[in-house]
Amino acid sequence: MKSITTQGIICLRDPKVLFEYCIARIGYTEYEDETFEYSIKPNYSVIDLLESPSFQGIPGINLDLHREEYIRKNVTPVFISERTPAENREDIRELLDAEGMEYLNRLEWLIRTNTRYSGDNLYVRMASETDDEVFSVSDLSNVGLRSSETLRIILEAICAGRIIDGDGFRIDDSNRGEFYALLTPIYLKEKRYIDDRRREGIETAMNLQKLGRPLKAVDQIKLIDAIDRYKNGEIKMEEALEMAKVSRATFYRRMKQFQPSQGACN
């Protein structure tokens, strides 16, 4: 029997660490006899990383059963029905036209729409081939030496539920929680340091302007980021100059001005 399948990923973004957690794969299959089927495959190793109130379950799915897959045949799951338009809705044609759809596929509509359900933090994005690919740490060779960036990329892969292969280590469902608990505090500490440095640099620039020492009009955020990345060996001088869009002399002068130990009057 012919069929058409739509695949998506149920996700949420924790406001504390801003990573995208891929908690389940959801599929919808339509058959030529007009029957249909929904399937939801939770990723329990990612779900275990989340705490209430950020995540309070998938509506209509009893995760305590710990099933590998939840099937709904010819029944629309609560998760779908409560956040997508019904077929008999008066403005259904307008809603479909807005998303470029010819007919109602509720999962497809949920993937395409920018509308967010107010009842929880869950949303659905389109599934991609990379969702199931093993992430190799060797792919980070171009990231540089900045530890926060490396940690961010690894943590994003952990939260996406991907298997990670490194030099002498492997992260998968069996140890995902342990690596997450180890790396997240380190990343957050490093991120706070970078954010503080940027804030100090912006405050220094503002103070210099107030004291009548005009600064060349440059993007301060890009400049401070370029200085930090250069000082930590992540990028070379030429790359830093290109990133900040300043001359070498200006770059060195600003690097001295933005030293935390220097006051605004120096």
PDB file of C-alpha atoms in Angstrom:
ATOM      1  CA  MET A   1       0.000   0.000   0.000  1.00  0.00           C
ATOM      2  CA  LYS A   2       1.357   3.402  -0.958  1.00  0.00           C
ATOM      3  CA  SER A   3       2.048   5.862   1.806  1.00  0.00           C
ATOM      4  CA  ILE A   4       3.575   9.257   2.542  1.00  0.00           C
ATOM      5  CA  THR A   5       5.542   9.880   5.737  1.00  0.00           C
ATOM      6  CA  THR A   6       6.462  13.121   7.480  1.00  0.00           C
ATOM      7  CA  GLN A   7       9.227  13.080  10.089  1.00  0.00           C
ATOM      8  CA  GLY A   8       9.892  15.668  12.773  1.00  0.00           C
ATOM      9  CA  ILE A   9      11.808  16.132  16.020  1.00  0.00           C
ATOM     10  CA  ILE A  10      10.071  17.234  19.214  1.00  0.00           C
ATOM     11  CA  CYS A  11      12.377  19.748  20.892  1.00  0.00           C
ATOM     12  CA  LEU A  12      12.589  22.300  23.633  1.00  0.00           C
ATOM     13  CA  ARG A  13      15.095  25.032  24.392  1.00  0.00           C
ATOM     14  CA  ASP A  14      16.085  25.431  28.022  1.00  0.00           C
ATOM     15  CA  PRO A  15      16.321  29.197  28.787  1.00  0.00           C
ATOM     16  CA  LYS A  16      19.107  28.567  31.331  1.00  0.00           C
ATOM     17  CA  VAL A  17      21.673  27.059  28.936  1.00  0.00           C
ATOM     18  CA  LEU A  18      19.977  27.805  25.579  1.00  0.00           C
ATOM     19  CA  PHE A  19      20.663  24.392  24.049  1.00  0.00           C
ATOM     20  CA  GLU A  20      18.111  22.596  21.885  1.00  0.00           C
ATOM     21  CA  TYR A  21      17.105  19.313  23.504  1.00  0.00           C
ATOM     22  CA  CYS A  22      15.796  16.763  20.984  1.00  0.00           C
ATOM     23  CA  ILE A  23      13.507  14.687  23.169  1.00  0.00           C
ATOM     24  CA  ALA A  24      11.657  12.553  20.629  1.00  0.00           C
ATOM     25  CA  ARG A  25      11.214  11.712  16.959  1.00  0.00           C
ATOM     26  CA  ILE A  26       7.650  12.003  15.717  1.00  0.00           C
ATOM     27  CA  GLY A  27       6.343  10.543  12.473  1.00  0.00           C
ATOM     28  CA  TYR A  28       3.062  10.742  10.577  1.00  0.00           C
ATOM     29  CA  THR A  29       2.177   8.294   7.801  1.00  0.00           C
ATOM     30  CA  GLU A  30      -0.796   8.638   5.450  1.00  0.00           C
ATOM     31  CA  TYR A  31      -1.936   5.584   3.485  1.00  0.00           C
ATOM     32  CA  GLU A  32      -3.799   5.521   0.176  1.00  0.00           C
ATOM     33  CA  ASP A  33      -6.900   4.044   1.842  1.00  0.00           C
ATOM     34  CA  GLU A  34      -7.097   7.253   3.953  1.00  0.00           C
ATOM     35  CA  THR A  35      -5.952   5.568   7.152  1.00  0.00           C
ATOM     36  CA  PHE A  36      -3.077   7.131   9.067  1.00  0.00           C
ATOM     37  CA  GLU A  37      -0.640   6.475  11.864  1.00  0.00           C
ATOM     38  CA  TYR A  38       1.423   8.570  14.272  1.00  0.00           C
ATOM     39  CA  SER A  39       4.547   7.300  16.005  1.00  0.00           C
ATOM     40  CA  ILE A  40       6.548   8.925  18.801  1.00  0.00           C
ATOM     41  CA  LYS A  41       9.995   7.587  19.730  1.00  0.00           C
ATOM     42  CA  PRO A  42      11.287   9.266  22.905  1.00  0.00           C
ATOM     43  CA  ASN A  43      14.999   9.777  23.494  1.00  0.00           C
ATOM     44  CA  TYR A  44      15.095   8.930  27.174  1.00  0.00           C
ATOM     45  CA  SER A  45      18.783   9.721  27.610  1.00  0.00           C
ATOM     46  CA  VAL A  46      18.074  13.329  26.566  1.00  0.00           C
ATOM     47  CA  ILE A  47      14.852  13.527  28.556  1.00  0.00           C
ATOM     48  CA  ASP A  48      16.803  12.526  31.664  1.00  0.00           C
ATOM     49  CA  LEU A  49      18.942  15.655  31.260  1.00  0.00           C
ATOM     50  CA  LEU A  50      15.936  17.907  31.806  1.00  0.00           C
ATOM     51  CA  GLU A  51      14.398  19.054  35.035  1.00  0.00           C
ATOM     52  CA  SER A  52      10.992  20.481  35.907  1.00  0.00           C
ATOM     53  CA  PRO A  53       9.609  23.018  35.158  1.00  0.00           C
ATOM     54  CA  SER A  54      11.496  23.144  31.840  1.00  0.00           C
ATOM     55  CA  PHE A  55      10.086  19.761  30.831  1.00  0.00           C
ATOM     56  CA  GLN A  56       6.886  18.214  32.159  1.00  0.00           C
ATOM     57  CA  GLY A  57       6.445  15.371  29.707  1.00  0.00           C
ATOM     58  CA  ILE A  58       4.924  14.912  26.250  1.00  0.00           C
ATOM     59  CA  PRO A  59       1.161  15.515  26.470  1.00  0.00           C
ATOM     60  CA  GLY A  60      -0.823  12.315  25.955  1.00  0.00           C
ATOM     61  CA  ILE A  61       2.241  10.056  26.262  1.00  0.00           C
ATOM     62  CA  ASN A  62       2.953   8.090  29.447  1.00  0.00           C
ATOM     63  CA  LEU A  63       6.740   8.175  29.482  1.00  0.00           C
ATOM     64  CA  ASP A  64       6.774   6.116  32.685  1.00  0.00           C
ATOM     65  CA  LEU A  65       6.051   3.072  30.520  1.00  0.00           C
ATOM     66  CA  HIS A  66       9.443   3.658  28.917  1.00  0.00           C
ATOM     67  CA  ARG A  67       8.324   2.246  25.593  1.00  0.00           C
ATOM     68  CA  GLU A  68      10.681   2.486  22.650  1.00  0.00           C
ATOM     69  CA  GLU A  69       7.827   3.696  20.433  1.00  0.00           C
ATOM     70  CA  TYR A  70       4.269   4.934  21.018  1.00  0.00           C
ATOM     71  CA  ILE A  71       1.861   4.242  18.124  1.00  0.00           C
ATOM     72  CA  ARG A  72      -1.483   5.915  17.466  1.00  0.00           C
ATOM     73  CA  LYS A  73      -3.412   4.353  14.556  1.00  0.00           C
ATOM     74  CA  ASN A  74      -6.198   6.496  13.076  1.00  0.00           C
ATOM     75  CA  VAL A  75      -6.093   8.596  16.242  1.00  0.00           C
ATOM     76  CA  THR A  76      -4.515  12.044  16.491  1.00  0.00           C
ATOM     77  CA  PRO A  77      -2.241  12.246  19.555  1.00  0.00           C
ATOM     78  CA  VAL A  78      -3.011  14.894  22.164  1.00  0.00           C
ATOM     79  CA  PHE A  79       0.385  16.444  21.474  1.00  0.00           C
ATOM     80  CA  ILE A  80      -0.735  17.152  17.885  1.00  0.00           C
ATOM     81  CA  SER A  81      -4.408  17.940  18.439  1.00  0.00           C
ATOM     82  CA  GLU A  82      -3.837  20.621  21.089  1.00  0.00           C
ATOM     83  CA  ARG A  83      -1.382  22.679  19.008  1.00  0.00           C
ATOM     84  CA  THR A  84      -2.615  22.310  15.399  1.00  0.00           C
ATOM     85  CA  PRO A  85      -5.809  23.414  13.620  1.00  0.00           C
ATOM     86  CA  ALA A  86      -8.662  20.944  13.141  1.00  0.00           C
ATOM     87  CA  GLU A  87      -9.920  20.056   9.653  1.00  0.00           C
ATOM     88  CA  ASN A  88     -13.311  21.721  10.275  1.00  0.00           C
ATOM     89  CA  ARG A  89     -11.876  25.033  11.403  1.00  0.00           C
ATOM     90  CA  GLU A  90     -13.459  27.938   9.505  1.00  0.00           C
ATOM     91  CA  ASP A  91     -10.183  29.628   8.586  1.00  0.00           C
ATOM     92  CA  ILE A  92      -8.334  26.415   7.735  1.00  0.00           C
ATOM     93  CA  ARG A  93      -7.775  27.475   4.121  1.00  0.00           C
ATOM     94  CA  GLU A  94      -6.093  30.706   5.198  1.00  0.00           C
ATOM     95  CA  LEU A  95      -3.894  28.841   7.675  1.00  0.00           C
ATOM     96  CA  LEU A  96      -2.787  26.378   5.004  1.00  0.00           C
ATOM     97  CA  ASP A  97      -2.115  29.118   2.455  1.00  0.00           C
ATOM     98  CA  ALA A  98       0.029  30.962   4.995  1.00  0.00           C
ATOM     99  CA  GLU A  99       2.301  27.902   5.250  1.00  0.00           C
ATOM    100  CA  GLY A 100       2.234  27.069   1.523  1.00  0.00           C
ATOM    101  CA  MET A 101       0.270  23.847   1.989  1.00  0.00           C
ATOM    102  CA  GLU A 102      -2.334  22.333  -0.338  1.00  0.00           C
ATOM    103  CA  TYR A 103      -4.030  20.173   2.266  1.00  0.00           C
ATOM    104  CA  LEU A 104      -3.897  19.643   6.022  1.00  0.00           C
ATOM    105  CA  ASN A 105      -1.086  17.481   7.297  1.00  0.00           C
ATOM    106  CA  ARG A 106      -1.110  18.467  10.943  1.00  0.00           C
ATOM    107  CA  LEU A 107       2.461  17.424  11.658  1.00  0.00           C
ATOM    108  CA  GLU A 108       3.719  19.219   8.551  1.00  0.00           C
ATOM    109  CA  TRP A 109       1.793  22.334   9.570  1.00  0.00           C
ATOM    110  CA  LEU A 110       3.305  22.172  13.062  1.00  0.00           C
ATOM    111  CA  ILE A 111       6.797  21.924  11.588  1.00  0.00           C
ATOM    112  CA  ARG A 112       6.279  24.862   9.243  1.00  0.00           C
ATOM    113  CA  THR A 113       4.421  27.314  11.457  1.00  0.00           C
ATOM    114  CA  ASN A 114       6.083  29.987  13.579  1.00  0.00           C
ATOM    115  CA  THR A 115       3.131  29.873  15.964  1.00  0.00           C
ATOM    116  CA  ARG A 116       4.112  28.582  19.394  1.00  0.00           C
ATOM    117  CA  TYR A 117       1.788  26.685  21.707  1.00  0.00           C
ATOM    118  CA  SER A 118       1.506  28.528  25.032  1.00  0.00           C
ATOM    119  CA  GLY A 119       0.964  25.461  27.205  1.00  0.00           C
ATOM    120  CA  ASP A 120       4.591  24.305  27.282  1.00  0.00           C
ATOM    121  CA  ASN A 121       8.062  24.869  25.800  1.00  0.00           C
ATOM    122  CA  LEU A 122       7.854  22.100  23.205  1.00  0.00           C
ATOM    123  CA  TYR A 123       8.078  22.679  19.458  1.00  0.00           C
ATOM    124  CA  VAL A 124       8.683  20.532  16.383  1.00  0.00           C
ATOM    125  CA  ARG A 125      11.297  20.960  13.682  1.00  0.00           C
ATOM    126  CA  MET A 126      11.905  18.972  10.517  1.00  0.00           C
ATOM    127  CA  ALA A 127      14.051  15.861  10.960  1.00  0.00           C
ATOM    128  CA  SER A 128      17.338  15.882   9.056  1.00  0.00           C
ATOM    129  CA  GLU A 129      19.954  13.319   8.074  1.00  0.00           C
ATOM    130  CA  THR A 130      22.440  14.707  10.610  1.00  0.00           C
ATOM    131  CA  ASP A 131      20.111  13.858  13.513  1.00  0.00           C
ATOM    132  CA  ASP A 132      21.211  10.219  13.347  1.00  0.00           C
ATOM    133  CA  GLU A 133      24.834  10.752  12.320  1.00  0.00           C
ATOM    134  CA  VAL A 134      27.729  10.086  14.688  1.00  0.00           C
ATOM    135  CA  PHE A 135      29.421  13.349  15.649  1.00  0.00           C
ATOM    136  CA  SER A 136      33.208  13.164  15.426  1.00  0.00           C
ATOM    137  CA  VAL A 137      35.253  15.458  17.672  1.00  0.00           C
ATOM    138  CA  SER A 138      37.775  15.660  14.825  1.00  0.00           C
ATOM    139  CA  ASP A 139      35.194  17.882  13.127  1.00  0.00           C
ATOM    140  CA  LEU A 140      36.192  20.576  15.657  1.00  0.00           C
ATOM    141  CA  SER A 141      39.638  21.056  14.113  1.00  0.00           C
ATOM    142  CA  ASN A 142      38.610  24.431  12.675  1.00  0.00           C
ATOM    143  CA  VAL A 143      37.019  25.717  15.884  1.00  0.00           C
ATOM    144  CA  GLY A 144      40.289  26.752  17.488  1.00  0.00           C
ATOM    145  CA  LEU A 145      41.501  26.676  21.049  1.00  0.00           C
ATOM    146  CA  ARG A 146      38.656  28.569  22.712  1.00  0.00           C
ATOM    147  CA  SER A 147      37.304  26.047  25.226  1.00  0.00           C
ATOM    148  CA  SER A 148      33.841  27.607  25.505  1.00  0.00           C
ATOM    149  CA  GLU A 149      33.191  27.171  21.795  1.00  0.00           C
ATOM    150  CA  THR A 150      34.389  23.562  21.862  1.00  0.00           C
ATOM    151  CA  LEU A 151      32.270  22.821  24.924  1.00  0.00           C
ATOM    152  CA  ARG A 152      29.235  24.471  23.350  1.00  0.00           C
ATOM    153  CA  ILE A 153      29.458  22.327  20.214  1.00  0.00           C
ATOM    154  CA  ILE A 154      29.930  19.106  22.184  1.00  0.00           C
ATOM    155  CA  LEU A 155      27.063  19.961  24.553  1.00  0.00           C
ATOM    156  CA  GLU A 156      24.789  20.774  21.621  1.00  0.00           C
ATOM    157  CA  ALA A 157      25.502  17.300  20.212  1.00  0.00           C
ATOM    158  CA  ILE A 158      24.845  15.738  23.627  1.00  0.00           C
ATOM    159  CA  CYS A 159      21.494  17.537  23.942  1.00  0.00           C
ATOM    160  CA  ALA A 160      20.578  16.551  20.384  1.00  0.00           C
ATOM    161  CA  GLY A 161      20.917  12.904  21.386  1.00  0.00           C
ATOM    162  CA  ARG A 162      23.775  12.222  18.988  1.00  0.00           C
ATOM    163  CA  ILE A 163      26.568   9.722  19.525  1.00  0.00           C
ATOM    164  CA  ILE A 164      29.920  11.496  19.900  1.00  0.00           C
ATOM    165  CA  ASP A 165      33.240   9.889  19.009  1.00  0.00           C
ATOM    166  CA  GLY A 166      36.384  11.453  20.442  1.00  0.00           C
ATOM    167  CA  ASP A 167      40.012  10.622  20.878  1.00  0.00           C
ATOM    168  CA  GLY A 168      39.793   7.865  23.472  1.00  0.00           C
ATOM    169  CA  PHE A 169      36.215   8.482  24.511  1.00  0.00           C
ATOM    170  CA  ARG A 170      32.658   7.950  23.276  1.00  0.00           C
ATOM    171  CA  ILE A 171      29.444   9.620  24.417  1.00  0.00           C
ATOM    172  CA  ASP A 172      26.196   7.733  23.874  1.00  0.00           C
ATOM    173  CA  ASP A 173      22.954   6.939  25.699  1.00  0.00           C
ATOM    174  CA  SER A 174      24.814   4.963  28.365  1.00  0.00           C
ATOM    175  CA  ASN A 175      26.879   7.916  29.637  1.00  0.00           C
ATOM    176  CA  ARG A 176      25.179  11.002  28.186  1.00  0.00           C
ATOM    177  CA  GLY A 177      24.038  12.228  31.597  1.00  0.00           C
ATOM    178  CA  GLU A 178      27.478  11.919  33.182  1.00  0.00           C
ATOM    179  CA  PHE A 179      29.201  13.949  30.446  1.00  0.00           C
ATOM    180  CA  TYR A 180      26.398  16.533  30.486  1.00  0.00           C
ATOM    181  CA  ALA A 181      26.716  16.972  34.257  1.00  0.00           C
ATOM    182  CA  LEU A 182      30.488  17.303  33.950  1.00  0.00           C
ATOM    183  CA  LEU A 183      30.696  19.705  31.005  1.00  0.00           C
ATOM    184  CA  THR A 184      27.722  22.031  31.562  1.00  0.00           C
ATOM    185  CA  PRO A 185      29.064  23.823  34.705  1.00  0.00           C
ATOM    186  CA  ILE A 186      32.449  24.304  33.012  1.00  0.00           C
ATOM    187  CA  TYR A 187      30.788  25.757  29.931  1.00  0.00           C
ATOM    188  CA  LEU A 188      28.551  28.098  31.930  1.00  0.00           C
ATOM    189  CA  LYS A 189      31.546  29.382  33.938  1.00  0.00           C
ATOM    190  CA  GLU A 190      33.512  30.018  30.751  1.00  0.00           C
ATOM    191  CA  LYS A 191      30.512  31.692  29.129  1.00  0.00           C
ATOM    192  CA  ARG A 192      30.071  34.018  32.121  1.00  0.00           C
ATOM    193  CA  TYR A 193      33.726  34.991  31.860  1.00  0.00           C
ATOM    194  CA  ILE A 194      33.371  35.867  28.169  1.00  0.00           C
ATOM    195  CA  ASP A 195      30.143  37.788  28.776  1.00  0.00           C
ATOM    196  CA  ASP A 196      31.809  39.742  31.612  1.00  0.00           C
ATOM    197  CA  ARG A 197      34.778  40.593  29.381  1.00  0.00           C
ATOM    198  CA  ARG A 198      32.494  41.877  26.665  1.00  0.00           C
ATOM    199  CA  ARG A 199      30.550  43.979  29.154  1.00  0.00           C
ATOM    200  CA  GLU A 200      33.763  45.423  30.585  1.00  0.00           C
ATOM    201  CA  GLY A 201      34.987  46.279  27.088  1.00  0.00           C
ATOM    202  CA  ILE A 202      31.752  48.036  26.196  1.00  0.00           C
ATOM    203  CA  GLU A 203      31.774  49.979  29.480  1.00  0.00           C
ATOM    204  CA  THR A 204      35.394  51.028  28.861  1.00  0.00           C
ATOM    205  CA  ALA A 205      34.540  52.216  25.361  1.00  0.00           C
ATOM    206  CA  MET A 206      31.584  54.217  26.678  1.00  0.00           C
ATOM    207  CA  ASN A 207      33.708  55.799  29.422  1.00  0.00           C
ATOM    208  CA  LEU A 208      36.391  56.810  26.940  1.00  0.00           C
ATOM    209  CA  GLN A 209      33.769  58.511  24.804  1.00  0.00           C
ATOM    210  CA  LYS A 210      32.348  60.335  27.832  1.00  0.00           C
ATOM    211  CA  LEU A 211      35.847  61.614  28.683  1.00  0.00           C
ATOM    212  CA  GLY A 212      36.170  63.155  25.244  1.00  0.00           C
ATOM    213  CA  ARG A 213      38.388  60.507  23.725  1.00  0.00           C
ATOM    214  CA  PRO A 214      36.552  59.711  20.502  1.00  0.00           C
ATOM    215  CA  LEU A 215      36.713  56.139  19.261  1.00  0.00           C
ATOM    216  CA  LYS A 216      36.587  55.175  15.630  1.00  0.00           C
ATOM    217  CA  ALA A 217      33.119  53.907  14.776  1.00  0.00           C
ATOM    218  CA  VAL A 218      33.491  50.132  14.912  1.00  0.00           C
ATOM    219  CA  ASP A 219      31.270  47.282  16.009  1.00  0.00           C
ATOM    220  CA  GLN A 220      32.301  47.010  19.672  1.00  0.00           C
ATOM    221  CA  ILE A 221      30.838  43.517  20.122  1.00  0.00           C
ATOM    222  CA  LYS A 222      32.781  42.149  17.135  1.00  0.00           C
ATOM    223  CA  LEU A 223      35.939  43.969  18.243  1.00  0.00           C
ATOM    224  CA  ILE A 224      35.830  42.634  21.798  1.00  0.00           C
ATOM    225  CA  ASP A 225      35.052  39.139  20.554  1.00  0.00           C
ATOM    226  CA  ALA A 226      37.975  39.323  18.113  1.00  0.00           C
ATOM    227  CA  ILE A 227      40.317  40.487  20.908  1.00  0.00           C
ATOM    228  CA  ASP A 228      39.239  37.641  23.185  1.00  0.00           C
ATOM    229  CA  ARG A 229      39.577  35.018  20.472  1.00  0.00           C
ATOM    230  CA  TYR A 230      43.002  36.339  19.401  1.00  0.00           C
ATOM    231  CA  LYS A 231      44.358  36.447  22.967  1.00  0.00           C
ATOM    232  CA  ASN A 232      43.195  32.868  23.569  1.00  0.00           C
ATOM    233  CA  GLY A 233      44.879  31.597  20.413  1.00  0.00           C
ATOM    234  CA  GLU A 234      41.665  30.768  18.607  1.00  0.00           C
ATOM    235  CA  ILE A 235      42.355  32.954  15.575  1.00  0.00           C
ATOM    236  CA  LYS A 236      45.394  34.598  14.006  1.00  0.00           C
ATOM    237  CA  MET A 237      45.978  38.352  13.863  1.00  0.00           C
ATOM    238  CA  GLU A 238      44.877  38.613  10.227  1.00  0.00           C
ATOM    239  CA  GLU A 239      41.623  36.836  11.032  1.00  0.00           C
ATOM    240  CA  ALA A 240      41.033  39.068  14.051  1.00  0.00           C
ATOM    241  CA  LEU A 241      41.588  42.228  11.967  1.00  0.00           C
ATOM    242  CA  GLU A 242      39.177  40.975   9.325  1.00  0.00           C
ATOM    243  CA  MET A 243      36.617  40.059  11.956  1.00  0.00           C
ATOM    244  CA  ALA A 244      36.822  43.441  13.734  1.00  0.00           C
ATOM    245  CA  LYS A 245      37.241  45.492  10.531  1.00  0.00           C
ATOM    246  CA  VAL A 246      40.022  47.634  12.063  1.00  0.00           C
ATOM    247  CA  SER A 247      43.701  48.340  11.375  1.00  0.00           C
ATOM    248  CA  ARG A 248      46.494  46.566  13.218  1.00  0.00           C
ATOM    249  CA  ALA A 249      47.351  49.757  15.152  1.00  0.00           C
ATOM    250  CA  THR A 250      43.727  50.287  16.186  1.00  0.00           C
ATOM    251  CA  PHE A 251      43.443  46.653  17.224  1.00  0.00           C
ATOM    252  CA  TYR A 252      46.503  46.822  19.508  1.00  0.00           C
ATOM    253  CA  ARG A 253      45.372  50.159  20.970  1.00  0.00           C
ATOM    254  CA  ARG A 254      41.904  48.854  21.768  1.00  0.00           C
ATOM    255  CA  MET A 255      43.363  45.659  23.197  1.00  0.00           C
ATOM    256  CA  LYS A 256      45.286  47.775  25.743  1.00  0.00           C
ATOM    257  CA  GLN A 257      42.269  49.977  26.465  1.00  0.00           C
ATOM    258  CA  PHE A 258      40.014  47.000  27.150  1.00  0.00           C
ATOM    259  CA  GLN A 259      42.315  45.426  29.734  1.00  0.00           C
ATOM    260  CA  PRO A 260      40.132  44.880  32.856  1.00  0.00           C
ATOM    261  CA  SER A 261      42.912  46.141  35.135  1.00  0.00           C
ATOM    262  CA  GLN A 262      43.051  49.545  33.455  1.00  0.00           C
ATOM    263  CA  GLY A 263      40.766  52.367  34.451  1.00  0.00           C
ATOM    264  CA  ALA A 264      38.838  54.557  32.057  1.00  0.00           C
ATOM    265  CA  CYS A 265      41.168  57.520  32.724  1.00  0.00           C
ATOM    266  CA  ASN A 266      44.372  55.752  31.706  1.00  0.00           C
TER     267      ASN A 266
END
